[in-house]
Tab-separated table of C-alpha atoms in Angstrom:
chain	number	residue	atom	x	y	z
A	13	UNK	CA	73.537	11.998	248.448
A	14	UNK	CA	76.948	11.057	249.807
A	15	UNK	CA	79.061	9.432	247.698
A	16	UNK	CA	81.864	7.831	249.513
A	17	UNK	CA	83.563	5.389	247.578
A	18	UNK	CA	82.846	2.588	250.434
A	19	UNK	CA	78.883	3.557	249.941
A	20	UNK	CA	77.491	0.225	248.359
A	21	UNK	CA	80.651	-1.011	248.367
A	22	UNK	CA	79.411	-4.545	249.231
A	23	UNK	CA	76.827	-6.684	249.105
A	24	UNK	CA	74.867	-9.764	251.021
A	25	UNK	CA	74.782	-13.168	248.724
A	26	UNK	CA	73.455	-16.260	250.435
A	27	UNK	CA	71.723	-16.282	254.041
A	28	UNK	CA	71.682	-19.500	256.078
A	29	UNK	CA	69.222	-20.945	259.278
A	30	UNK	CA	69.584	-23.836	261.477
A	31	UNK	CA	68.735	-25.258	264.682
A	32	UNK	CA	66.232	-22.704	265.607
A	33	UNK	CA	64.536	-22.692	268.291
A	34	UNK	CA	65.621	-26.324	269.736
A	35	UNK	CA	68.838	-28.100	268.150
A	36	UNK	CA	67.398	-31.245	269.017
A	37	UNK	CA	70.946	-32.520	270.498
A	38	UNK	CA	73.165	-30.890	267.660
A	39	UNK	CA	76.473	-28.888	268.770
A	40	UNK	CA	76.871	-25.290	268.470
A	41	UNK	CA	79.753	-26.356	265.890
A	42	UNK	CA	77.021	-28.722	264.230
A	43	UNK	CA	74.272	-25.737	263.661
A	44	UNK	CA	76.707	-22.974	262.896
A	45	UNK	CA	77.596	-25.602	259.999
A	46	UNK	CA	74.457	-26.048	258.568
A	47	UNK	CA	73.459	-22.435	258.480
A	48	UNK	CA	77.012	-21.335	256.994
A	49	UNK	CA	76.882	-24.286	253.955
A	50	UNK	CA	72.984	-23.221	253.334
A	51	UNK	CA	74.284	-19.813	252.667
A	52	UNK	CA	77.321	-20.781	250.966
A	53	UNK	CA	75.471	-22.492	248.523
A	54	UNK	CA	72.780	-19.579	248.143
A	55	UNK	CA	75.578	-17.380	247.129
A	56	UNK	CA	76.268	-19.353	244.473
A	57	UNK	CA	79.536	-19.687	245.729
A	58	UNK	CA	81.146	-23.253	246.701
A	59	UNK	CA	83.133	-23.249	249.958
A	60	UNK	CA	86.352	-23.375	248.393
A	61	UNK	CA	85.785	-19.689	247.728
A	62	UNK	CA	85.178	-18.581	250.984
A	63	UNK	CA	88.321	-16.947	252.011
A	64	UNK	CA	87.580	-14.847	255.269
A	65	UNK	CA	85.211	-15.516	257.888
A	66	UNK	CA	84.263	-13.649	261.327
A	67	UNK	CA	82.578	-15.140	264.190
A	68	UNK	CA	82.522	-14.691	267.811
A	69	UNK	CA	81.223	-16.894	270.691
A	70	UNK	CA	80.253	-15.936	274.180
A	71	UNK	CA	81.815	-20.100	275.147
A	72	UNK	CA	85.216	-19.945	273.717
A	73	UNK	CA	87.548	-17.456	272.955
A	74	UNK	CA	88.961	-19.507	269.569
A	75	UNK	CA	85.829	-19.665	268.211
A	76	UNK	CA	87.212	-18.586	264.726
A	77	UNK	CA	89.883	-20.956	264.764
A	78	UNK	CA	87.322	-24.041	265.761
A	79	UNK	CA	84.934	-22.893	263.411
A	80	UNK	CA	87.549	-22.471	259.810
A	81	UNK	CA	88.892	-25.541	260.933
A	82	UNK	CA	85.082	-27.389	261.902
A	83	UNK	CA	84.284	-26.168	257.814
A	84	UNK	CA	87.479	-26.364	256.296
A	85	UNK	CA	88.517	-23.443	255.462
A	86	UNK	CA	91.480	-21.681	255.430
A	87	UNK	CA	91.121	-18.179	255.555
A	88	UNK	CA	92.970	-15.193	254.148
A	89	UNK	CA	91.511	-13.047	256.606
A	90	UNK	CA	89.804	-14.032	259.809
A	91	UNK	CA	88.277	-12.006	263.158
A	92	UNK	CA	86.559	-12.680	265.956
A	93	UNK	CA	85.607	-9.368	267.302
A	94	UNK	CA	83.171	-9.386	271.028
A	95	UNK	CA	80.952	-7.028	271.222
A	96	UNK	CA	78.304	-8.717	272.874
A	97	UNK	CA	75.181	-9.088	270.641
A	98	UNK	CA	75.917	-6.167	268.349
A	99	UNK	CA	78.930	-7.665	267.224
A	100	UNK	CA	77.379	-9.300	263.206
A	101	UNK	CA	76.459	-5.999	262.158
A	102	UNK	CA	79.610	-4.430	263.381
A	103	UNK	CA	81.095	-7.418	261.383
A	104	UNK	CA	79.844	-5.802	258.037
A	105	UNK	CA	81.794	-2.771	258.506
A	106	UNK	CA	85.329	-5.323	259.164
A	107	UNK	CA	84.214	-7.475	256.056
A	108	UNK	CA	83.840	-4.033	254.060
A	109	UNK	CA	86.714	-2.802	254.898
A	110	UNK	CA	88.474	-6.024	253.866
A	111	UNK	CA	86.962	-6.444	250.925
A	112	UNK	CA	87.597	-3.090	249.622
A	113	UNK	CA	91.942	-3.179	250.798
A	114	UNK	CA	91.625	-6.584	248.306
A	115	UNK	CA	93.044	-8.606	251.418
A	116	UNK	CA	89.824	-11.342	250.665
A	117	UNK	CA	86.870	-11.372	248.349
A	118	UNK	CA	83.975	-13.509	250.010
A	119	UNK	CA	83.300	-13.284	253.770
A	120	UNK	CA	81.252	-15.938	256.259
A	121	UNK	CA	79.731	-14.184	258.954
A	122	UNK	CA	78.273	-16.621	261.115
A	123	UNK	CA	76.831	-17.593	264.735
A	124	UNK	CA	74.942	-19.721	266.706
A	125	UNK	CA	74.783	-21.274	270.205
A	126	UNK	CA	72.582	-23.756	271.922
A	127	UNK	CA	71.534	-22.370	275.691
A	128	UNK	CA	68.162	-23.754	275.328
A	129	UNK	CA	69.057	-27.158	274.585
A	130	UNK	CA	72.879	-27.331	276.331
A	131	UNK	CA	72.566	-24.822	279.390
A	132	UNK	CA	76.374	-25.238	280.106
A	133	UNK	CA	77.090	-21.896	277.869
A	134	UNK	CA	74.924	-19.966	280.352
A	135	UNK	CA	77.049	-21.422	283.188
A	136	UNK	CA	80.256	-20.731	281.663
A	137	UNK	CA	79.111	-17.240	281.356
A	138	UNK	CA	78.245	-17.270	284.849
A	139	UNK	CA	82.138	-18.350	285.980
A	140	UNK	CA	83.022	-15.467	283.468
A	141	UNK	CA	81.342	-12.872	285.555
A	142	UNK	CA	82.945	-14.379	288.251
A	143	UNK	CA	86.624	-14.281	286.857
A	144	UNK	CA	85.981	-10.689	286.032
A	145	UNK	CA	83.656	-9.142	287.929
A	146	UNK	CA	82.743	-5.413	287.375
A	147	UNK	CA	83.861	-3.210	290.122
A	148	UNK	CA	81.019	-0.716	291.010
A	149	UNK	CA	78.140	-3.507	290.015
A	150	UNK	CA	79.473	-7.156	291.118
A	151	UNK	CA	79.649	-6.529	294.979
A	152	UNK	CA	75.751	-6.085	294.909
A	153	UNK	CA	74.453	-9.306	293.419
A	154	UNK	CA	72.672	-7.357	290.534
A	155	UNK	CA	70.649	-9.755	288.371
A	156	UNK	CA	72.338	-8.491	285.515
A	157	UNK	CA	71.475	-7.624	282.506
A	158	UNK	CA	68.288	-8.146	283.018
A	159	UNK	CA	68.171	-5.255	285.988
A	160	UNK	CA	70.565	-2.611	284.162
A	161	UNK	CA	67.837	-2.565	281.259
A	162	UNK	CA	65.420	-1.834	284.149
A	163	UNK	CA	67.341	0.654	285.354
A	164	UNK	CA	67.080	2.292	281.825
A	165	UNK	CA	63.225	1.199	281.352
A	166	UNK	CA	62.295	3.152	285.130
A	167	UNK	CA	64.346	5.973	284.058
A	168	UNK	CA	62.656	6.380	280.270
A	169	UNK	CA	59.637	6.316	282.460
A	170	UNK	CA	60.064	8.579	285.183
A	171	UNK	CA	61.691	11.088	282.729
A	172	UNK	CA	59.076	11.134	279.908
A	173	UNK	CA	56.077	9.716	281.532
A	174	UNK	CA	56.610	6.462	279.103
A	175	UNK	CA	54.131	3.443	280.541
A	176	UNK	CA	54.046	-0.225	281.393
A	177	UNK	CA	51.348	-0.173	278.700
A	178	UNK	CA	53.721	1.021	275.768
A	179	UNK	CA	56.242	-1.468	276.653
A	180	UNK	CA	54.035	-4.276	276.621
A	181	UNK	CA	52.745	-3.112	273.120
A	182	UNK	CA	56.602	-4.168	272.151
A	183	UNK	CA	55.936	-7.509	273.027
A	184	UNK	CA	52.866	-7.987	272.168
A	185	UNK	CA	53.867	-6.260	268.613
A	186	UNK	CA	56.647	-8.948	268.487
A	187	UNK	CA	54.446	-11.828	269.207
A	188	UNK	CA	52.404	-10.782	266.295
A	189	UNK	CA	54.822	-10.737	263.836
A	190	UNK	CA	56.619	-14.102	264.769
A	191	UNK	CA	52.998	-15.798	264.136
A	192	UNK	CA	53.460	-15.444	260.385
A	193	UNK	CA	56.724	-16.667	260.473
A	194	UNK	CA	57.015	-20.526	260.889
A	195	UNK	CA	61.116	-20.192	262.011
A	196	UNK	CA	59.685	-18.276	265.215
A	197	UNK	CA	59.463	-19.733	268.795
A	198	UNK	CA	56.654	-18.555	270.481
A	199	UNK	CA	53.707	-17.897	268.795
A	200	UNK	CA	50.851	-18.269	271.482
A	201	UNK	CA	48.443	-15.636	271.478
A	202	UNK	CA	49.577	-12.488	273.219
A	203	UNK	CA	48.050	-9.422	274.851
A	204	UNK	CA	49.159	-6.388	276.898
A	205	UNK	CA	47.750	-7.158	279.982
A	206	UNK	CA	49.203	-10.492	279.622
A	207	UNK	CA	52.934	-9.036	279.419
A	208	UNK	CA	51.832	-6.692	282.739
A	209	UNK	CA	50.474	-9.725	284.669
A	210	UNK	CA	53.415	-12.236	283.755
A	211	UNK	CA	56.339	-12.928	286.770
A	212	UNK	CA	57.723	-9.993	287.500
A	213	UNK	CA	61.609	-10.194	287.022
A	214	UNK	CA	62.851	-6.909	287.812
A	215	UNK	CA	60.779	-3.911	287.854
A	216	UNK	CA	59.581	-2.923	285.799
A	217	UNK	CA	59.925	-5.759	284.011
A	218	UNK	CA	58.016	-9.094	283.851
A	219	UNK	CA	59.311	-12.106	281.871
A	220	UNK	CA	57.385	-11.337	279.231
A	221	UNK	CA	59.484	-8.061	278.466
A	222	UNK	CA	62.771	-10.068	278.391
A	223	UNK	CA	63.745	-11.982	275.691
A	224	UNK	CA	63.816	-15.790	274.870
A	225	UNK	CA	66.413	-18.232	275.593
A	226	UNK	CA	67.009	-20.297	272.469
A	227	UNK	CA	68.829	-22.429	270.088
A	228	UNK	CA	69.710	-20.923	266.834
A	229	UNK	CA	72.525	-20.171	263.897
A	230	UNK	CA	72.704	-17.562	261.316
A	231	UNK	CA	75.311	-17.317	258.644
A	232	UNK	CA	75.659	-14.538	255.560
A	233	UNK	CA	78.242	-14.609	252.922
A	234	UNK	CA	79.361	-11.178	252.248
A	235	UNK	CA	81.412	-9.850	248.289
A	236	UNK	CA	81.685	-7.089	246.446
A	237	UNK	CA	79.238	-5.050	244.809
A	238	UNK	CA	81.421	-5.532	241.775
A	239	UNK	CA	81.018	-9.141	241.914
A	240	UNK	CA	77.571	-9.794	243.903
A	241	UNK	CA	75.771	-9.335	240.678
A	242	UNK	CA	77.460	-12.018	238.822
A	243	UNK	CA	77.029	-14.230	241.569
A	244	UNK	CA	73.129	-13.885	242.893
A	245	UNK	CA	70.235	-12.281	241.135
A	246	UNK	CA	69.060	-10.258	244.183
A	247	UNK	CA	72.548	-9.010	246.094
A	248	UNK	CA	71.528	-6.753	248.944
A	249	UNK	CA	74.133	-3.865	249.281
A	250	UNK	CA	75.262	-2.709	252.434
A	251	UNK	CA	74.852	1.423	252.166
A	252	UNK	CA	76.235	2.257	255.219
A	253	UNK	CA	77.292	1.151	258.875
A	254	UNK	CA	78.455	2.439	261.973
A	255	UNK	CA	80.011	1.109	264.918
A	256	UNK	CA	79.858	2.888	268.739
A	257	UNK	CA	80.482	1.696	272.559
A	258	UNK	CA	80.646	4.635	275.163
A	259	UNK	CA	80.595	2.165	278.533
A	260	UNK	CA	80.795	-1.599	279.428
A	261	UNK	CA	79.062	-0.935	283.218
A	262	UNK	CA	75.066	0.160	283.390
A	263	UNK	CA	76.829	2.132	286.706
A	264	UNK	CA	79.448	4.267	283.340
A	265	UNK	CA	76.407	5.344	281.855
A	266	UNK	CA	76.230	8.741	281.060
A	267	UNK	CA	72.423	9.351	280.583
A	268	UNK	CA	70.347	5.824	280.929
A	269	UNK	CA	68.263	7.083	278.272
A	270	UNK	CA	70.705	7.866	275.335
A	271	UNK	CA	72.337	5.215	274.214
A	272	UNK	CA	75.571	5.087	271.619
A	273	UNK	CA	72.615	4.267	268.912
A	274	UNK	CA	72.886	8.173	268.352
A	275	UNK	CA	76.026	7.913	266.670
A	276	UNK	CA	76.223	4.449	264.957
A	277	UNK	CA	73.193	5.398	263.438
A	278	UNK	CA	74.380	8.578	262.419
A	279	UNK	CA	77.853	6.810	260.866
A	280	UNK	CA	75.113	4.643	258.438
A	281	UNK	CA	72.965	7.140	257.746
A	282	UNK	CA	76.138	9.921	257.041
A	283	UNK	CA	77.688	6.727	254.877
A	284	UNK	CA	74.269	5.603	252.964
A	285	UNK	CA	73.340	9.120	252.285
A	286	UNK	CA	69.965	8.523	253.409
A	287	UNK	CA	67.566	9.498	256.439
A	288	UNK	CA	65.068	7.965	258.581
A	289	UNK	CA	62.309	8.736	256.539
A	290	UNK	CA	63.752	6.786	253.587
A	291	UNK	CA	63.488	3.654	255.635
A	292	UNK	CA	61.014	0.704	254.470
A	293	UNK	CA	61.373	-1.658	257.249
A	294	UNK	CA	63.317	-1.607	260.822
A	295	UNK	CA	64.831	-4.705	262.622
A	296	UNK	CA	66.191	-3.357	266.188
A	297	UNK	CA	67.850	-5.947	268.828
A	298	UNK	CA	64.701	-6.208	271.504
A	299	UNK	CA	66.243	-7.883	273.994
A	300	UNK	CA	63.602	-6.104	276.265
A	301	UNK	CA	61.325	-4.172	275.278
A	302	UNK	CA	62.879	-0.654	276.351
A	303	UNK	CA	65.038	-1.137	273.852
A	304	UNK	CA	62.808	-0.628	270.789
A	305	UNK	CA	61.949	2.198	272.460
A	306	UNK	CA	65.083	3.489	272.634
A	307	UNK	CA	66.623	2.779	269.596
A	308	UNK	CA	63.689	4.370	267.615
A	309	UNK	CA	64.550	7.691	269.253
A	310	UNK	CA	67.969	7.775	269.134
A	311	UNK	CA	68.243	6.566	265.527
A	312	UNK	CA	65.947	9.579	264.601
A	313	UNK	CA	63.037	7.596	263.802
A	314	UNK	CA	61.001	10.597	266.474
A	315	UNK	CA	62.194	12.240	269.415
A	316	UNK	CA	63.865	11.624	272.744
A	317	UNK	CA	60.981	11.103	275.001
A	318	UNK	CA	58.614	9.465	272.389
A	319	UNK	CA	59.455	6.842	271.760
A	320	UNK	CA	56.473	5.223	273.927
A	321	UNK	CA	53.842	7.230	272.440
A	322	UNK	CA	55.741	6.024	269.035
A	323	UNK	CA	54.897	2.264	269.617
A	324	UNK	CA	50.870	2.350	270.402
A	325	UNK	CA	48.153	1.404	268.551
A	326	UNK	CA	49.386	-1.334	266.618
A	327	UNK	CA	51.729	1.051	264.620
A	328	UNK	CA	54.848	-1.669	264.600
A	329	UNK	CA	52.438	-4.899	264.145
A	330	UNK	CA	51.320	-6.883	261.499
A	331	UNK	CA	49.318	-4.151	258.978
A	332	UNK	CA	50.694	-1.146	261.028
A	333	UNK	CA	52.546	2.024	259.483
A	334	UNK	CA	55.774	0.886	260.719
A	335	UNK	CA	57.012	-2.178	259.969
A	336	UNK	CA	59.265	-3.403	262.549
A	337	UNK	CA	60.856	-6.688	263.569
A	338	UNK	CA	59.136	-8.368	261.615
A	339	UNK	CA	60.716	-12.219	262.278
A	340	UNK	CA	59.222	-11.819	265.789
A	341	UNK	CA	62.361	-10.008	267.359
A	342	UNK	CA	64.377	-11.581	270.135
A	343	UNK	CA	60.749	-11.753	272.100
A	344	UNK	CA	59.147	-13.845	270.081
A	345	UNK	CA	61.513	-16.004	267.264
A	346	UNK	CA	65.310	-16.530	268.520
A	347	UNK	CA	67.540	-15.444	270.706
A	348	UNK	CA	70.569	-17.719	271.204
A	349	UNK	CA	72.486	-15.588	273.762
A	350	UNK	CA	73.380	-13.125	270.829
A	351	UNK	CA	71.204	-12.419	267.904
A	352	UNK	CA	71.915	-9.672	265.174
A	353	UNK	CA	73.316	-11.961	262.692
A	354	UNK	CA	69.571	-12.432	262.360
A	355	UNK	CA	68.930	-9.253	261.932
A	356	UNK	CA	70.472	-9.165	259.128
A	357	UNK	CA	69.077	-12.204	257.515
A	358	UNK	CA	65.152	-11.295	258.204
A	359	UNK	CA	66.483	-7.779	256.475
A	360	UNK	CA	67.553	-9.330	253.519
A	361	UNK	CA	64.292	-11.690	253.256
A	362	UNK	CA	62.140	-8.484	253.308
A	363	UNK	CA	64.330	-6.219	251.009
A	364	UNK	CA	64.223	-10.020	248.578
A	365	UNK	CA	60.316	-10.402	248.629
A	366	UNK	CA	60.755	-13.812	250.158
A	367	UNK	CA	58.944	-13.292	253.949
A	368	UNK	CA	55.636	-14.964	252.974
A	369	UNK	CA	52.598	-14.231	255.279
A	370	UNK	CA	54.884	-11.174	256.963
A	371	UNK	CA	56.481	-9.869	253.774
A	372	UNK	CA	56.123	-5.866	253.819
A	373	UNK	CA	54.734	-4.525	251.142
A	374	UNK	CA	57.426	-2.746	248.513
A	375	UNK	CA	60.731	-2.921	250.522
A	376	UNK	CA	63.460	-1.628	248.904
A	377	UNK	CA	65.769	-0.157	252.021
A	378	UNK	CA	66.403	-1.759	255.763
A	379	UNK	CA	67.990	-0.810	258.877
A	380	UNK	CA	69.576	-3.378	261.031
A	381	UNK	CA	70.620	-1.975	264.277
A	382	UNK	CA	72.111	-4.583	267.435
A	383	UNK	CA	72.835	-3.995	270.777
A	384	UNK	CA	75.682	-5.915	272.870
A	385	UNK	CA	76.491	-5.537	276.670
A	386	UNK	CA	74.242	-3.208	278.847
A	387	UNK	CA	73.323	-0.609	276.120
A	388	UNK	CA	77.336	-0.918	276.011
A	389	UNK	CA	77.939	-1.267	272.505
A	390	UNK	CA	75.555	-0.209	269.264
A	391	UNK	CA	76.002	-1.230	265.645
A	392	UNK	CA	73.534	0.157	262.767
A	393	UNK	CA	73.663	-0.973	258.918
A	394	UNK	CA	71.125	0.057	256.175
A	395	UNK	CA	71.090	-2.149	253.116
A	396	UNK	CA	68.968	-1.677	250.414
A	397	UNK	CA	68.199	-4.080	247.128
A	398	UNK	CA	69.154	-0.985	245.179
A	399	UNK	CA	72.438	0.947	244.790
């Protein structure tokens, strides 16, 4: 078991949702709001105590500034760190790191965004790409990101034989799952050969391997382990974390199939002192479907090349041996432009006993693993209701 003194060092109070699916008119400002007081007040903290928070935005670059100043708080310690939709779990390891140098004692992670309801975020995104376009990709018009993850789907394939098939079981796993749970989007009946006869978007990829475009907020409050117990009756401990980005460009890829998953997964899993094997339940960014796919291999959970063969048969859905995603993933329940802050939170409702009709059976340890960019940046936690 390793024992670093930063193992455990932390833990997950209160957990906060709002606005998702459809904001029905409300800000960004307004929904990230709601979710961060919800799990203010879960933490059985008041929000005079909250003195750090991180959050990022993919609309404004002083997002942390609007957002202290939107709740009222002045912080002691503040980020806003952009990694694209890995960037909550790689917040853990910053609010950890705080925490233990003593420079704040309660952190709000938080983040939401309305694209669904208030399109205007994708088009500033749209104007960003234009502002800074990327050199080798730009010039050709790529429908990005949705065609750089096809680039990495038709490579998985043509390398290990993985199918159209086993990617659609992704989805259709996904669809499954967000049918118990009443936060969750979609949640009309789903089958494989409906994923393979959807639009195509870009091969090999119809819509229904890409994921939603939603409303949503998420907020945690983060403490010490030293204090967590004092403050919640079921703190969730952060055991370990890891943090990698190897490229920003699909085109700077080194291998299309290995992603930097292989070594923020290793960081956790070195940190936690724990493998694979000792995991109860898995929440992976699915942005589209190749992802689960890939992140199952290169966190260890079986080998490079099976990933595909990994996901049949019902294995990750409702009642299968692998529990996985089991808030309906970015396919099925929420995906508001960036989504591992909820992650986290569907984590800490399985390791709590609290997901109702989806709740896994016994869960005492998660992994949380996000994706930002194009495969670009990777960011794995494993918390556990135990130290």
């Amino acid at each position: 078991m390793n024992t670093h003194a930063s193992r455990g060092s932390i833990a997950i109070l209160g957990t906060g949702l709002a606005g998702m699916g459809h904001a029905g008119g409300a800000t960004e400002q307004e929904i990230i709001a709601r979710a961060s007081c919800l799990a203010i007040e879960r933490s059985g903290l008041r929000k005079s105590d909250i003195d750090g928070i991180i959050t990022s935005s993919l609309t404004s670059p002083w997002w942390v500034m609007r957002m202290a100043e939107y709740l009222g708080i002045r912080p002691r310690v503040s980020d806003s760190p952009m990694f694209g939709g890995s960037a909550f779990i790689a917040d853990l390891k910053i609010a950890q790191k705080a925490i233990d140098a003593g420079e704040c004692e309660n952190v709000l992670i938080c983040y939401g965004a309305t694209p669904r309801s208030a399109p205007s975020s994708s088009r500033i995104n749209q104007m960003r790409a234009e502002l800074d376009p990327q050199p080798y990709e730009h010039p050709y018009k790529a429908f990005n990101p949705v065609s750089s993850y096809a680039l990495a789907a038709a490579r998985h394939m043509y390398e290990y034989g993985t199918t159209r098939r086993q990617l659609a079981e992704v989805a259709v796993a996904a669809r499954k799952w967000a049918q118990l749970n009443p936060d969750a989007f979609s949640k009309k009946p789903l089958g494989v050969d409906d994923v393979l006869n959807a639009r195509m978007i870009s091969d090999p990829f119809t819509a229904l391997d890409c994921c939603l475009v939603t409303d949503g907020a998420g907020a945690i409050v983060v403490t010490s382990a030293r204090r967590a117990k004092a403050l919640h009756a079921r703190p969730i401990y952060v055991l370990g974390s890891g943090f990698a980005h190897w490229h920003r460009q699909i085109s700077c890829m080194e291998d299309l199939t290995v992603t930097p998953a292989v070594e923020s997964g290793r960081k956790a899993f070195a940190q936690a002192g724990l493998q694979p094997r000792d995991i109860d339940v898995v929440e992976l960014y699915d942005a589209f479907t190749i992802n689960t796919i890939l992140f199952l291999e290169d966190l260890g959970f079986c080998r490079k090349g099976e990933g595909g063969a990994f996901v049949e048969g019902g294995r990750i859905e409702p009642g299968g041996a692998f529990p996985m995603n089991t808030n309906g993933g970015g396919l099925s329940c929420v995906h508001p432009g960036m989504y591992s802050i909820f992650l986290i939170i569907e984590a800490v409702t399985q390791l709590r006993g609290e997901g109702m009709a989806r709740q896994g059976a016994g869960a005492e340890t998660a992994l949380v693993h996000g994706n930002g960019g194009v495969l670009s940046s990777e960011a794995t936690a494993i918390l556990s209701s135990q130290l």
